[in-house]
Every structure is written in structure tokens, then in C-alpha cells.
Amino acid sequence: GGSDGKTVKLDQSGLIREMEYIALPGTVFEIENSYPENGHSILKVRTSDYPSGNGLYIDSRFVRYTEERPPERTRILPPAEVILRRMSSMEGAPYMWGGNIREGVAKMTEFYPPSGRIDETTRRLWRLEGVDCSGLLYQAADGYTPRNTSSLVNYGSGLNIAGLSAKQISLMLRPLDLIVWSGHVIIVFDEQTVIESSGQGGVKRSNLRKKLEGLVSERVPVNNWNSADGKRFVIRRWYPAERDR
């Protein structure tokens, strides 16, 4: 809450950079260390849901301890139309760095109560409401997909787009294909539009062809993320073709 107990710490871009992601119910953590903190503990943890070389930290009030390691969180891929409908319903949601639950975490204001009245914008930030680019897909797919773009660039199979124009690439795409590079992901919504969450307006849809034209003017389309350096992007097709769309 900052020095006044009512302020959320933000960086120069207005983001809570300390937040990595919101763990879904059933996520398994291994505890590496524990630090006492006013009647509870801050736990240093690791999880296969979100590999992190620097370590992750979580308030112990959010977890349940077990003596034996439980099974990993169950991942069930929703039907494509459900994923698309969920993403569409999130249009207008704010951008939240590390966010993957549009509604945020209600217990944040319970576990860390403000010292006084806060405005609606501060309350939204305090509760971590909103989604980032990969968090939009992560929530819509019930946590089935990787949580960050550094993994999404190699997720599924790549399309051969090297040397193609924006128009040629657009004709190859189908719903749920990922236009992705390390740092951002844009999701194909239908033949005409894409959907994304960015710091410029949160979750919104835009024209597929125009988005690709702008992207091709700034980045080079490549077939494989690991095969090239510099400013580039890939298309990853991850949703199984045999599943009912």
C-alpha cells in the first residue's frame, strides 16, 4: 500500500512488474524457502506451470500444505468455440501485466487491506484485474496453453511464412492460430479479425489484414523462431485440427 497504505506500486509504464502470473486452483508448488511475515509466511516456490529461473514467491494464505506431492493440475482443452467466446467476452478488459484472471483476486484486498478509501482504478490494480497478452489465451483455455510468449513461440507447429506478404499470410490462417514473438501474442479470432491484450487499450479486436500489414513493416516473418535473429514473428498452430470447431 505504499507509504500511505493506499497506493499500488507501479513502474513508469503504469504496470505492476513484480507480478508474474496468477496460479490457477490445483497448481502444485514445491517450497524452496519460507519467510515469516505477520502471522503467515512468504514462500519461495517453483512450479511446472510457470518455469522461472529467478524463483517465484507466494503468500502462504493462498496455498494448502500436503506431506506428499499431489498430482499436477489437470489440463482439459475446451472446445474452440468456447475459447473464442470467452475471449470475445473479455473485450474491453484492462491490460494487466502478469494477469490471467479478468476478475482479479478478491482476497488481495482482504489479505492486504488498504488503510483507507481507494478509488475504483486503484481497487482494480490492487485486485490485479485484467489480462496480459498470453493471459487472455490462458484464461480462455482454462490454463491449457503455456503462460508466456517465450514458450508460445515454440508451441504447436509453425507455418511456413518466410518471404510471404501480409495478404498471403492472412489467407493461411484459421481461428486460434497465434501470431507471436517473444514479448507479445496476437490471436486469430476469425477470417477477418484478431484479438489481443496490450497496454494500448486492453483487450480489443482489430482487422487481421491491417494488423499483419503493420507487423510485416516492422518485423520479418520466419518459419521457426529459433532459426533467425532480430525482429521477427512466427505463426504457431496449436489447436488440434481434429477437434470440433
Short mmCIF file of C-alpha atoms in Angstrom, two decimals:
data_model
loop_
_atom_site.label_atom_id
_atom_site.label_comp_id
_atom_site.label_asym_id
_atom_site.label_seq_id
_atom_site.Cartn_x
_atom_site.Cartn_y
_atom_site.Cartn_z
CA GLY A 1 0.00 0.00 0.00
CA GLY A 2 2.96 2.35 -0.14
CA SER A 3 3.80 4.93 2.49
CA ASP A 4 0.16 5.98 2.81
CA GLY A 5 -1.23 2.43 2.81
CA LYS A 6 -3.46 3.23 -0.17
CA THR A 7 -1.11 3.25 -3.17
CA VAL A 8 -0.18 0.47 -5.59
CA LYS A 9 3.45 0.46 -6.68
CA LEU A 10 3.67 0.96 -10.46
CA ASP A 11 6.55 1.37 -12.88
CA GLN A 12 6.89 4.21 -15.40
CA SER A 13 4.50 2.37 -17.74
CA GLY A 14 1.84 2.05 -15.04
CA LEU A 15 2.42 -1.70 -14.59
CA ILE A 16 2.91 -3.94 -11.55
CA ARG A 17 6.14 -5.56 -12.74
CA GLU A 18 6.53 -7.76 -9.67
CA MET A 19 3.51 -9.84 -10.73
CA GLU A 20 4.40 -12.87 -12.86
CA TYR A 21 1.10 -14.73 -13.17
CA ILE A 22 -1.95 -15.86 -11.20
CA ALA A 23 -1.81 -19.55 -10.35
CA LEU A 24 -4.98 -21.49 -11.07
CA PRO A 25 -6.63 -23.73 -8.44
CA GLY A 26 -4.86 -27.08 -8.26
CA THR A 27 -1.44 -25.70 -9.18
CA VAL A 28 1.31 -27.69 -7.45
CA PHE A 29 4.15 -25.76 -5.81
CA GLU A 30 7.39 -27.05 -4.36
CA ILE A 31 8.57 -24.88 -1.48
CA GLU A 32 12.21 -23.78 -1.63
CA ASN A 33 12.18 -21.41 1.33
CA SER A 34 9.84 -19.74 3.80
CA TYR A 35 9.99 -16.25 5.27
CA PRO A 36 7.79 -15.33 8.29
CA GLU A 37 5.56 -12.31 7.73
CA ASN A 38 2.98 -11.04 10.26
CA GLY A 39 1.30 -14.34 11.16
CA HIS A 40 1.77 -16.03 7.79
CA SER A 41 4.73 -16.71 5.50
CA ILE A 42 6.04 -15.66 2.13
CA LEU A 43 7.03 -18.83 0.30
CA LYS A 44 9.68 -19.09 -2.36
CA VAL A 45 8.32 -21.74 -4.71
CA ARG A 46 8.70 -23.38 -8.09
CA THR A 47 6.09 -24.96 -10.32
CA SER A 48 5.99 -26.70 -13.69
CA ASP A 49 3.08 -24.40 -14.60
CA TYR A 50 5.45 -21.46 -14.83
CA PRO A 51 9.18 -22.22 -15.06
CA SER A 52 11.21 -19.33 -13.66
CA GLY A 53 14.95 -19.14 -13.22
CA ASN A 54 14.66 -16.35 -10.64
CA GLY A 55 12.13 -18.11 -8.42
CA LEU A 56 8.56 -17.23 -7.56
CA TYR A 57 7.04 -16.01 -4.29
CA ILE A 58 3.54 -16.51 -2.95
CA ASP A 59 1.67 -15.67 0.24
CA SER A 60 1.14 -18.88 2.27
CA ARG A 61 -2.52 -17.93 2.79
CA PHE A 62 -3.15 -18.84 -0.85
CA VAL A 63 -1.86 -22.43 -0.55
CA ARG A 64 -2.67 -25.72 1.16
CA TYR A 65 0.20 -27.82 2.52
CA THR A 66 0.49 -31.55 1.84
CA GLU A 67 3.04 -34.10 3.01
CA GLU A 68 3.05 -35.99 -0.28
CA ARG A 69 3.30 -34.41 -3.68
CA PRO A 70 -0.19 -34.19 -5.24
CA PRO A 71 -0.83 -34.81 -8.94
CA GLU A 72 -0.24 -31.89 -11.29
CA ARG A 73 -3.14 -29.62 -12.15
CA THR A 74 -5.49 -31.26 -14.65
CA ARG A 75 -5.48 -29.66 -18.09
CA ILE A 76 -8.55 -30.14 -20.27
CA LEU A 77 -8.71 -28.38 -23.63
CA PRO A 78 -12.07 -26.62 -24.09
CA PRO A 79 -13.82 -26.66 -27.49
CA ALA A 80 -12.56 -23.95 -29.83
CA GLU A 81 -15.89 -22.16 -29.86
CA VAL A 82 -15.79 -21.92 -26.06
CA ILE A 83 -12.29 -20.43 -26.11
CA LEU A 84 -13.32 -17.90 -28.75
CA ARG A 85 -16.50 -16.99 -26.89
CA ARG A 86 -14.58 -16.42 -23.68
CA MET A 87 -12.03 -14.20 -25.39
CA SER A 88 -14.81 -12.21 -27.02
CA SER A 89 -16.48 -11.72 -23.64
CA MET A 90 -13.24 -10.19 -22.34
CA GLU A 91 -13.23 -7.38 -24.89
CA GLY A 92 -12.76 -4.12 -23.05
CA ALA A 93 -10.95 -5.74 -20.12
CA PRO A 94 -7.93 -3.75 -18.92
CA TYR A 95 -4.35 -4.78 -19.59
CA MET A 96 -2.66 -6.22 -16.50
CA TRP A 97 0.99 -7.25 -16.62
CA GLY A 98 1.08 -10.89 -15.46
CA GLY A 99 -2.72 -11.03 -15.30
CA ASN A 100 -4.66 -14.06 -16.45
CA ILE A 101 -7.89 -13.68 -14.47
CA ARG A 102 -10.01 -10.82 -15.74
CA GLU A 103 -11.87 -10.57 -12.44
CA GLY A 104 -8.62 -10.48 -10.47
CA VAL A 105 -8.12 -11.90 -6.98
CA ALA A 106 -10.70 -10.68 -4.46
CA LYS A 107 -8.63 -11.80 -1.49
CA MET A 108 -5.90 -9.29 -2.30
CA THR A 109 -7.90 -6.53 -0.61
CA GLU A 110 -8.74 -8.93 2.23
CA PHE A 111 -5.19 -10.12 2.88
CA TYR A 112 -3.69 -6.69 2.18
CA PRO A 113 -6.43 -4.23 3.21
CA PRO A 114 -5.94 -0.58 2.20
CA SER A 115 -5.53 1.83 5.09
CA GLY A 116 -8.47 3.88 3.87
CA ARG A 117 -10.81 4.53 0.97
CA ILE A 118 -9.37 3.89 -2.51
CA ASP A 119 -10.79 4.85 -5.89
CA GLU A 120 -12.02 2.35 -8.47
CA THR A 121 -8.83 2.44 -10.55
CA THR A 122 -6.68 1.68 -7.52
CA ARG A 123 -9.05 -1.08 -6.43
CA ARG A 124 -8.75 -2.71 -9.86
CA LEU A 125 -4.98 -2.59 -9.68
CA TRP A 126 -4.96 -3.81 -6.07
CA ARG A 127 -7.02 -6.87 -7.03
CA LEU A 128 -4.92 -7.50 -10.17
CA GLU A 129 -7.90 -7.28 -12.50
CA GLY A 130 -7.30 -7.71 -16.23
CA VAL A 131 -5.16 -9.85 -18.51
CA ASP A 132 -1.95 -9.54 -20.47
CA CYS A 133 -1.46 -10.87 -24.00
CA SER A 134 -0.77 -14.52 -23.18
CA GLY A 135 -3.01 -14.32 -20.11
CA LEU A 136 -6.00 -13.66 -22.39
CA LEU A 137 -5.47 -17.04 -24.06
CA TYR A 138 -4.52 -18.74 -20.79
CA GLN A 139 -7.79 -17.80 -19.09
CA ALA A 140 -9.93 -18.59 -22.13
CA ALA A 141 -8.30 -22.02 -22.49
CA ASP A 142 -8.56 -22.88 -18.76
CA GLY A 143 -4.78 -22.79 -18.35
CA TYR A 144 -4.18 -25.38 -21.07
CA THR A 145 -1.65 -23.29 -23.01
CA PRO A 146 1.80 -22.07 -21.88
CA ARG A 147 1.60 -18.94 -19.78
CA ASN A 148 4.15 -16.72 -21.51
CA THR A 149 5.24 -15.81 -25.02
CA SER A 150 8.75 -17.21 -24.56
CA SER A 151 7.09 -20.64 -24.58
CA LEU A 152 4.34 -19.83 -27.09
CA VAL A 153 6.90 -19.07 -29.84
CA ASN A 154 7.62 -22.82 -29.98
CA TYR A 155 4.16 -24.12 -29.05
CA GLY A 156 2.30 -26.31 -31.52
CA SER A 157 3.59 -26.35 -35.09
CA GLY A 158 4.89 -23.47 -37.17
CA LEU A 159 3.51 -22.29 -40.51
CA ASN A 160 5.90 -21.60 -43.39
CA ILE A 161 5.53 -17.84 -43.76
CA ALA A 162 9.08 -16.73 -44.57
CA GLY A 163 9.11 -14.33 -47.51
CA LEU A 164 5.33 -14.05 -47.71
CA SER A 165 3.27 -10.86 -47.80
CA ALA A 166 0.65 -9.91 -45.23
CA LYS A 167 -2.09 -10.89 -47.68
CA GLN A 168 -0.53 -14.30 -48.36
CA ILE A 169 -0.11 -14.98 -44.65
CA SER A 170 -3.68 -13.91 -43.85
CA LEU A 171 -5.09 -16.46 -46.30
CA MET A 172 -3.28 -19.27 -44.47
CA LEU A 173 -4.69 -18.52 -41.03
CA ARG A 174 -7.55 -20.05 -39.11
CA PRO A 175 -9.14 -19.25 -35.72
CA LEU A 176 -6.86 -19.66 -32.68
CA ASP A 177 -3.62 -19.52 -34.69
CA LEU A 178 -1.04 -17.46 -32.82
CA ILE A 179 0.86 -14.53 -34.32
CA VAL A 180 3.64 -14.41 -31.79
CA TRP A 181 7.12 -13.25 -30.89
CA SER A 182 8.97 -13.19 -27.59
CA GLY A 183 7.10 -10.38 -25.88
CA HIS A 184 3.65 -10.40 -27.44
CA VAL A 185 1.00 -12.68 -28.92
CA ILE A 186 -1.94 -11.84 -31.17
CA ILE A 187 -4.67 -14.47 -31.55
CA VAL A 188 -6.55 -15.06 -34.79
CA PHE A 189 -10.25 -14.75 -33.99
CA ASP A 190 -11.82 -15.41 -37.39
CA GLU A 191 -11.04 -14.85 -41.08
CA GLN A 192 -11.30 -11.08 -40.67
CA THR A 193 -10.18 -10.23 -37.15
CA VAL A 194 -7.62 -10.82 -34.44
CA ILE A 195 -7.87 -10.28 -30.69
CA GLU A 196 -5.14 -9.24 -28.28
CA SER A 197 -4.48 -7.57 -24.96
CA SER A 198 -1.99 -4.73 -24.96
CA GLY A 199 -1.06 -1.65 -23.00
CA GLN A 200 -2.80 0.38 -25.70
CA GLY A 201 -6.43 -0.19 -24.78
CA GLY A 202 -6.50 -3.60 -23.09
CA VAL A 203 -8.40 -6.42 -24.81
CA LYS A 204 -9.70 -5.48 -28.24
CA ARG A 205 -10.30 -6.92 -31.69
CA SER A 206 -8.91 -5.45 -34.91
CA ASN A 207 -8.67 -6.21 -38.62
CA LEU A 208 -6.47 -9.22 -39.40
CA ARG A 209 -5.04 -7.96 -42.69
CA LYS A 210 -4.24 -4.49 -41.36
CA LYS A 211 -2.62 -5.95 -38.28
CA LEU A 212 -0.40 -8.17 -40.42
CA GLU A 213 0.48 -5.33 -42.77
CA GLY A 214 1.67 -3.23 -39.84
CA LEU A 215 3.55 -6.16 -38.39
CA VAL A 216 5.32 -7.09 -41.63
CA SER A 217 6.51 -3.48 -41.93
CA GLU A 218 8.25 -3.81 -38.57
CA ARG A 219 9.17 -7.49 -38.25
CA VAL A 220 10.30 -10.31 -40.51
CA PRO A 221 8.03 -13.37 -40.86
CA VAL A 222 10.03 -16.56 -40.19
CA ASN A 223 9.15 -20.25 -40.15
CA ASN A 224 10.93 -21.13 -36.92
CA TRP A 225 11.61 -18.79 -34.01
CA ASN A 226 14.95 -20.40 -33.21
CA SER A 227 16.21 -20.23 -36.80
CA ALA A 228 16.68 -16.47 -37.02
CA ASP A 229 17.75 -13.41 -35.04
CA GLY A 230 16.47 -9.87 -34.93
CA LYS A 231 12.93 -8.50 -35.03
CA ARG A 232 10.76 -11.34 -36.31
CA PHE A 233 7.50 -13.18 -35.71
CA VAL A 234 6.12 -16.68 -36.24
CA ILE A 235 2.71 -18.24 -36.70
CA ARG A 236 2.02 -21.18 -34.40
CA ARG A 237 -0.89 -23.53 -34.97
CA TRP A 238 -1.65 -25.33 -31.74
CA TYR A 239 -5.35 -26.20 -31.70
CA PRO A 240 -5.86 -29.80 -32.97
CA ALA A 241 -7.49 -29.89 -36.39
CA GLU A 242 -9.49 -32.98 -35.48
CA ARG A 243 -11.26 -31.19 -32.62
CA ASP A 244 -14.75 -29.89 -33.31
CA ARG A 245 -14.53 -26.18 -34.09
#
